[in-house]
C-alpha cells in the first residue's frame, strides 16, 4: 500500500502553499473543501482525467493543505483548516472567501 | 520604448496572483514592498541575474500585484495595495505578514 505523506504543519513553507493554490483546479478543490466537510475524492468534477485529479490531490496534500483519509478503496479529503490557521494566522478566511467567490462566478 | 502593461484590477484572477506569489524571489520582492514605499528595482538583491529579476518583476506586474514607474533609466516599484485590498478584501494583510515573517526567518 502506498503511504500518504502529510507534512508537519510547522515545516510548511508559504511559497509551497501559494504555488499549490496558484492553479485553477487546485484552488477549486480547496474552495469546495472550505465548507469544512470531508469530501470523497471521486466527488470532485473538473472535467479532467482521474490521473490529473490524482496529481492535484497529491500536490495539495504535500503542500500541507489537505488531509487524505483512505477508507477501503476510496479516499476522502479535508482541509487542514485549524492547523493552517495556526501556521498562517488570518490568511485562510479571506483566501477561501476569494476562492469561493471565484468558483461561484465561473460555474 | 517598451510599454509597461498594468492590468485593470477588476480583471485580475486570484489564481494568477497566487501563482505569481508562489515563488521565493517574487514573494520576497512583495514582502519588501509591503512597507508601502516605492523601491528602485536595482535595490532588490536576491543573488540572481538582472535578467532573472526582470522576469520576476514582469510576472508581478502582469499579475496586477505591482506598479512599475519608469523614471529616466530607472524603474521603481510599488505594491498596488489599495486596489488589491478592494479586489480581494482582507487577503493582503495576513499574506504580507506571513511573507515578511518568512523573509525574516530566512535572511
PDB file of N, CA and C in Angstrom, chain A residues 51-106:
ATOM      1  N   UNK A  51      -6.252  10.675 -13.531  1.00  0.00           N
ATOM      2  CA  UNK A  51      -4.804  10.781 -13.300  1.00  0.00           C
ATOM      3  C   UNK A  51      -4.417  12.222 -12.981  1.00  0.00           C
ATOM      4  N   UNK A  52      -5.006  13.161 -13.720  1.00  0.00           N
ATOM      5  CA  UNK A  52      -4.721  14.580 -13.454  1.00  0.00           C
ATOM      6  C   UNK A  52      -5.243  14.985 -12.084  1.00  0.00           C
ATOM      7  N   UNK A  53      -6.458  14.522 -11.753  1.00  0.00           N
ATOM      8  CA  UNK A  53      -7.014  14.842 -10.437  1.00  0.00           C
ATOM      9  C   UNK A  53      -6.106  14.282  -9.344  1.00  0.00           C
ATOM     10  N   UNK A  54      -5.637  13.064  -9.554  1.00  0.00           N
ATOM     11  CA  UNK A  54      -4.762  12.414  -8.579  1.00  0.00           C
ATOM     12  C   UNK A  54      -3.497  13.253  -8.347  1.00  0.00           C
ATOM     13  N   UNK A  55      -2.962  13.784  -9.427  1.00  0.00           N
ATOM     14  CA  UNK A  55      -1.797  14.673  -9.323  1.00  0.00           C
ATOM     15  C   UNK A  55      -2.119  15.894  -8.466  1.00  0.00           C
ATOM     16  N   UNK A  56      -3.248  16.524  -8.754  1.00  0.00           N
ATOM     17  CA  UNK A  56      -3.612  17.737  -7.997  1.00  0.00           C
ATOM     18  C   UNK A  56      -3.850  17.416  -6.514  1.00  0.00           C
ATOM     19  N   UNK A  57      -4.481  16.274  -6.238  1.00  0.00           N
ATOM     20  CA  UNK A  57      -4.698  15.879  -4.828  1.00  0.00           C
ATOM     21  C   UNK A  57      -3.355  15.712  -4.121  1.00  0.00           C
ATOM     22  N   UNK A  58      -2.399  15.123  -4.822  1.00  0.00           N
ATOM     23  CA  UNK A  58      -1.089  14.903  -4.216  1.00  0.00           C
ATOM     24  C   UNK A  58      -0.385  16.227  -3.928  1.00  0.00           C
ATOM     25  N   UNK A  59      -0.435  17.160  -4.885  1.00  0.00           N
ATOM     26  CA  UNK A  59       0.211  18.471  -4.680  1.00  0.00           C
ATOM     27  C   UNK A  59      -0.386  19.171  -3.450  1.00  0.00           C
ATOM     28  N   UNK A  60      -1.704  19.133  -3.335  1.00  0.00           N
ATOM     29  CA  UNK A  60      -2.361  19.773  -2.189  1.00  0.00           C
ATOM     30  C   UNK A  60      -1.963  19.095  -0.882  1.00  0.00           C
ATOM     31  N   UNK A  61      -1.898  17.773  -0.902  1.00  0.00           N
ATOM     32  CA  UNK A  61      -1.535  17.033   0.316  1.00  0.00           C
ATOM     33  C   UNK A  61      -0.094  17.337   0.713  1.00  0.00           C
ATOM     34  N   UNK A  62       0.807  17.304  -0.267  1.00  0.00           N
ATOM     35  CA  UNK A  62       2.224  17.526   0.031  1.00  0.00           C
ATOM     36  C   UNK A  62       2.527  18.973   0.406  1.00  0.00           C
ATOM     37  N   UNK A  63       1.637  19.888   0.021  1.00  0.00           N
ATOM     38  CA  UNK A  63       1.805  21.288   0.414  1.00  0.00           C
ATOM     39  C   UNK A  63       1.227  21.535   1.808  1.00  0.00           C
ATOM     40  N   UNK A  64       0.630  20.514   2.410  1.00  0.00           N
ATOM     41  CA  UNK A  64       0.088  20.646   3.757  1.00  0.00           C
ATOM     42  C   UNK A  64      -1.315  21.212   3.804  1.00  0.00           C
ATOM     43  N   UNK A  65      -1.939  21.374   2.643  1.00  0.00           N
ATOM     44  CA  UNK A  65      -3.267  21.994   2.628  1.00  0.00           C
ATOM     45  C   UNK A  65      -4.388  21.028   2.967  1.00  0.00           C
ATOM     46  N   UNK A  66      -4.217  19.786   2.574  1.00  0.00           N
ATOM     47  CA  UNK A  66      -5.305  18.824   2.762  1.00  0.00           C
ATOM     48  C   UNK A  66      -4.844  17.569   3.496  1.00  0.00           C
ATOM     49  N   UNK A  67      -5.813  16.914   4.105  1.00  0.00           N
ATOM     50  CA  UNK A  67      -5.568  15.615   4.712  1.00  0.00           C
ATOM     51  C   UNK A  67      -6.381  14.589   3.936  1.00  0.00           C
ATOM     52  N   UNK A  68      -5.729  13.497   3.560  1.00  0.00           N
ATOM     53  CA  UNK A  68      -6.398  12.447   2.793  1.00  0.00           C
ATOM     54  C   UNK A  68      -6.576  11.223   3.674  1.00  0.00           C
ATOM     55  N   UNK A  69      -7.776  10.727   3.717  1.00  0.00           N
ATOM     56  CA  UNK A  69      -8.060   9.545   4.519  1.00  0.00           C
ATOM     57  C   UNK A  69      -8.479   8.417   3.592  1.00  0.00           C
ATOM     58  N   UNK A  70      -7.770   7.305   3.737  1.00  0.00           N
ATOM     59  CA  UNK A  70      -8.089   6.139   2.911  1.00  0.00           C
ATOM     60  C   UNK A  70      -9.157   5.339   3.630  1.00  0.00           C
ATOM     61  N   UNK A  71     -10.209   4.985   2.909  1.00  0.00           N
ATOM     62  CA  UNK A  71     -11.271   4.178   3.511  1.00  0.00           C
ATOM     63  C   UNK A  71     -11.641   3.107   2.503  1.00  0.00           C
ATOM     64  N   UNK A  72     -11.067   1.936   2.717  1.00  0.00           N
ATOM     65  CA  UNK A  72     -11.266   0.871   1.732  1.00  0.00           C
ATOM     66  C   UNK A  72     -10.643   1.303   0.430  1.00  0.00           C
ATOM     67  N   UNK A  73     -11.412   1.294  -0.642  1.00  0.00           N
ATOM     68  CA  UNK A  73     -10.865   1.687  -1.937  1.00  0.00           C
ATOM     69  C   UNK A  73     -11.038   3.178  -2.196  1.00  0.00           C
ATOM     70  N   UNK A  74     -11.633   3.876  -1.277  1.00  0.00           N
ATOM     71  CA  UNK A  74     -11.904   5.290  -1.517  1.00  0.00           C
ATOM     72  C   UNK A  74     -11.020   6.203  -0.682  1.00  0.00           C
ATOM     73  N   UNK A  75     -10.845   7.395  -1.194  1.00  0.00           N
ATOM     74  CA  UNK A  75     -10.108   8.410  -0.443  1.00  0.00           C
ATOM     75  C   UNK A  75     -11.007   9.609  -0.208  1.00  0.00           C
ATOM     76  N   UNK A  76     -10.825  10.166   0.969  1.00  0.00           N
ATOM     77  CA  UNK A  76     -11.632  11.323   1.332  1.00  0.00           C
ATOM     78  C   UNK A  76     -10.710  12.452   1.775  1.00  0.00           C
ATOM     79  N   UNK A  77     -11.116  13.640   1.439  1.00  0.00           N
ATOM     80  CA  UNK A  77     -10.275  14.825   1.663  1.00  0.00           C
ATOM     81  C   UNK A  77     -10.903  15.795   2.647  1.00  0.00           C
ATOM     82  N   UNK A  78     -10.054  16.362   3.481  1.00  0.00           N
ATOM     83  CA  UNK A  78     -10.474  17.520   4.273  1.00  0.00           C
ATOM     84  C   UNK A  78      -9.381  18.584   4.180  1.00  0.00           C
ATOM     85  N   UNK A  79      -9.787  19.814   4.430  1.00  0.00           N
ATOM     86  CA  UNK A  79      -8.846  20.925   4.514  1.00  0.00           C
ATOM     87  C   UNK A  79      -8.228  20.901   5.917  1.00  0.00           C
ATOM     88  N   UNK A  80      -6.922  21.155   6.023  1.00  0.00           N
ATOM     89  CA  UNK A  80      -6.274  21.183   7.351  1.00  0.00           C
ATOM     90  C   UNK A  80      -6.453  22.577   7.958  1.00  0.00           C
ATOM     91  N   UNK A  81      -7.685  22.959   8.073  1.00  0.00           N
ATOM     92  CA  UNK A  81      -8.038  24.333   8.387  1.00  0.00           C
ATOM     93  C   UNK A  81      -7.449  24.844   9.697  1.00  0.00           C
ATOM     94  N   UNK A  82      -7.665  24.100  10.783  1.00  0.00           N
ATOM     95  CA  UNK A  82      -7.217  24.575  12.093  1.00  0.00           C
ATOM     96  C   UNK A  82      -5.695  24.693  12.131  1.00  0.00           C
ATOM     97  N   UNK A  83      -5.012  23.718  11.549  1.00  0.00           N
ATOM     98  CA  UNK A  83      -3.548  23.758  11.534  1.00  0.00           C
ATOM     99  C   UNK A  83      -3.039  24.925  10.693  1.00  0.00           C
ATOM    100  N   UNK A  84      -3.676  25.124   9.541  1.00  0.00           N
ATOM    101  CA  UNK A  84      -3.260  26.221   8.660  1.00  0.00           C
ATOM    102  C   UNK A  84      -3.526  27.576   9.314  1.00  0.00           C
ATOM    103  N   UNK A  85      -4.624  27.670  10.047  1.00  0.00           N
ATOM    104  CA  UNK A  85      -4.932  28.917  10.746  1.00  0.00           C
ATOM    105  C   UNK A  85      -3.863  29.235  11.794  1.00  0.00           C
ATOM    106  N   UNK A  86      -3.338  28.190  12.415  1.00  0.00           N
ATOM    107  CA  UNK A  86      -2.265  28.405  13.389  1.00  0.00           C
ATOM    108  C   UNK A  86      -0.970  28.809  12.692  1.00  0.00           C
ATOM    109  N   UNK A  87      -0.707  28.167  11.571  1.00  0.00           N
ATOM    110  CA  UNK A  87       0.558  28.402  10.866  1.00  0.00           C
ATOM    111  C   UNK A  87       0.585  29.769  10.179  1.00  0.00           C
ATOM    112  N   UNK A  88      -0.540  30.146   9.572  1.00  0.00           N
ATOM    113  CA  UNK A  88      -0.634  31.421   8.834  1.00  0.00           C
ATOM    114  C   UNK A  88      -1.855  32.199   9.342  1.00  0.00           C
ATOM    115  N   UNK A  89      -1.696  32.864  10.481  1.00  0.00           N
ATOM    116  CA  UNK A  89      -2.861  33.494  11.128  1.00  0.00           C
ATOM    117  C   UNK A  89      -3.607  34.472  10.221  1.00  0.00           C
ATOM    118  N   UNK A  90      -4.911  34.250  10.127  1.00  0.00           N
ATOM    119  CA  UNK A  90      -5.769  35.178   9.398  1.00  0.00           C
ATOM    120  C   UNK A  90      -5.773  35.017   7.893  1.00  0.00           C
ATOM    121  N   UNK A  91      -4.947  34.137   7.372  1.00  0.00           N
ATOM    122  CA  UNK A  91      -4.817  34.036   5.915  1.00  0.00           C
ATOM    123  C   UNK A  91      -5.940  33.238   5.256  1.00  0.00           C
ATOM    124  N   UNK A  92      -6.331  32.152   5.905  1.00  0.00           N
ATOM    125  CA  UNK A  92      -7.256  31.230   5.234  1.00  0.00           C
ATOM    126  C   UNK A  92      -8.629  31.819   4.955  1.00  0.00           C
ATOM    127  N   UNK A  93      -9.184  32.528   5.926  1.00  0.00           N
ATOM    128  CA  UNK A  93     -10.560  33.027   5.769  1.00  0.00           C
ATOM    129  C   UNK A  93     -10.721  33.909   4.522  1.00  0.00           C
ATOM    130  N   UNK A  94      -9.913  34.975   4.356  1.00  0.00           N
ATOM    131  CA  UNK A  94     -10.093  35.796   3.152  1.00  0.00           C
ATOM    132  C   UNK A  94      -9.702  35.058   1.870  1.00  0.00           C
ATOM    133  N   UNK A  95      -8.745  34.146   1.975  1.00  0.00           N
ATOM    134  CA  UNK A  95      -8.327  33.381   0.802  1.00  0.00           C
ATOM    135  C   UNK A  95      -9.442  32.457   0.332  1.00  0.00           C
ATOM    136  N   UNK A  96     -10.062  31.767   1.278  1.00  0.00           N
ATOM    137  CA  UNK A  96     -11.152  30.857   0.927  1.00  0.00           C
ATOM    138  C   UNK A  96     -12.365  31.637   0.437  1.00  0.00           C
ATOM    139  N   UNK A  97     -12.599  32.807   1.023  1.00  0.00           N
ATOM    140  CA  UNK A  97     -13.716  33.644   0.566  1.00  0.00           C
ATOM    141  C   UNK A  97     -13.501  34.057  -0.882  1.00  0.00           C
ATOM    142  N   UNK A  98     -12.278  34.468  -1.200  1.00  0.00           N
ATOM    143  CA  UNK A  98     -11.969  34.872  -2.578  1.00  0.00           C
ATOM    144  C   UNK A  98     -12.040  33.675  -3.524  1.00  0.00           C
ATOM    145  N   UNK A  99     -11.600  32.515  -3.047  1.00  0.00           N
ATOM    146  CA  UNK A  99     -11.637  31.308  -3.875  1.00  0.00           C
ATOM    147  C   UNK A  99     -13.076  30.877  -4.153  1.00  0.00           C
ATOM    148  N   UNK A 100     -13.934  30.969  -3.134  1.00  0.00           N
ATOM    149  CA  UNK A 100     -15.335  30.600  -3.331  1.00  0.00           C
ATOM    150  C   UNK A 100     -16.027  31.603  -4.228  1.00  0.00           C
ATOM    151  N   UNK A 101     -15.692  32.860  -4.070  1.00  0.00           N
ATOM    152  CA  UNK A 101     -16.256  33.903  -4.917  1.00  0.00           C
ATOM    153  C   UNK A 101     -15.874  33.638  -6.378  1.00  0.00           C
ATOM    154  N   UNK A 102     -14.618  33.276  -6.584  1.00  0.00           N
ATOM    155  CA  UNK A 102     -14.135  32.963  -7.935  1.00  0.00           C
ATOM    156  C   UNK A 102     -14.889  31.769  -8.518  1.00  0.00           C
ATOM    157  N   UNK A 103     -15.048  30.712  -7.705  1.00  0.00           N
ATOM    158  CA  UNK A 103     -15.722  29.494  -8.163  1.00  0.00           C
ATOM    159  C   UNK A 103     -17.180  29.792  -8.521  1.00  0.00           C
ATOM    160  N   UNK A 104     -17.819  30.635  -7.732  1.00  0.00           N
ATOM    161  CA  UNK A 104     -19.221  30.992  -7.961  1.00  0.00           C
ATOM    162  C   UNK A 104     -19.399  31.720  -9.284  1.00  0.00           C
ATOM    163  N   UNK A 105     -18.463  32.611  -9.574  1.00  0.00           N
ATOM    164  CA  UNK A 105     -18.610  33.416 -10.778  1.00  0.00           C
ATOM    165  C   UNK A 105     -18.140  32.719 -12.044  1.00  0.00           C
ATOM    166  N   UNK A 106     -17.572  31.536 -11.902  1.00  0.00           N
ATOM    167  CA  UNK A 106     -17.061  30.845 -13.095  1.00  0.00           C
ATOM    168  C   UNK A 106     -17.869  29.611 -13.441  1.00  0.00           C
TER     169      UNK A 106
END
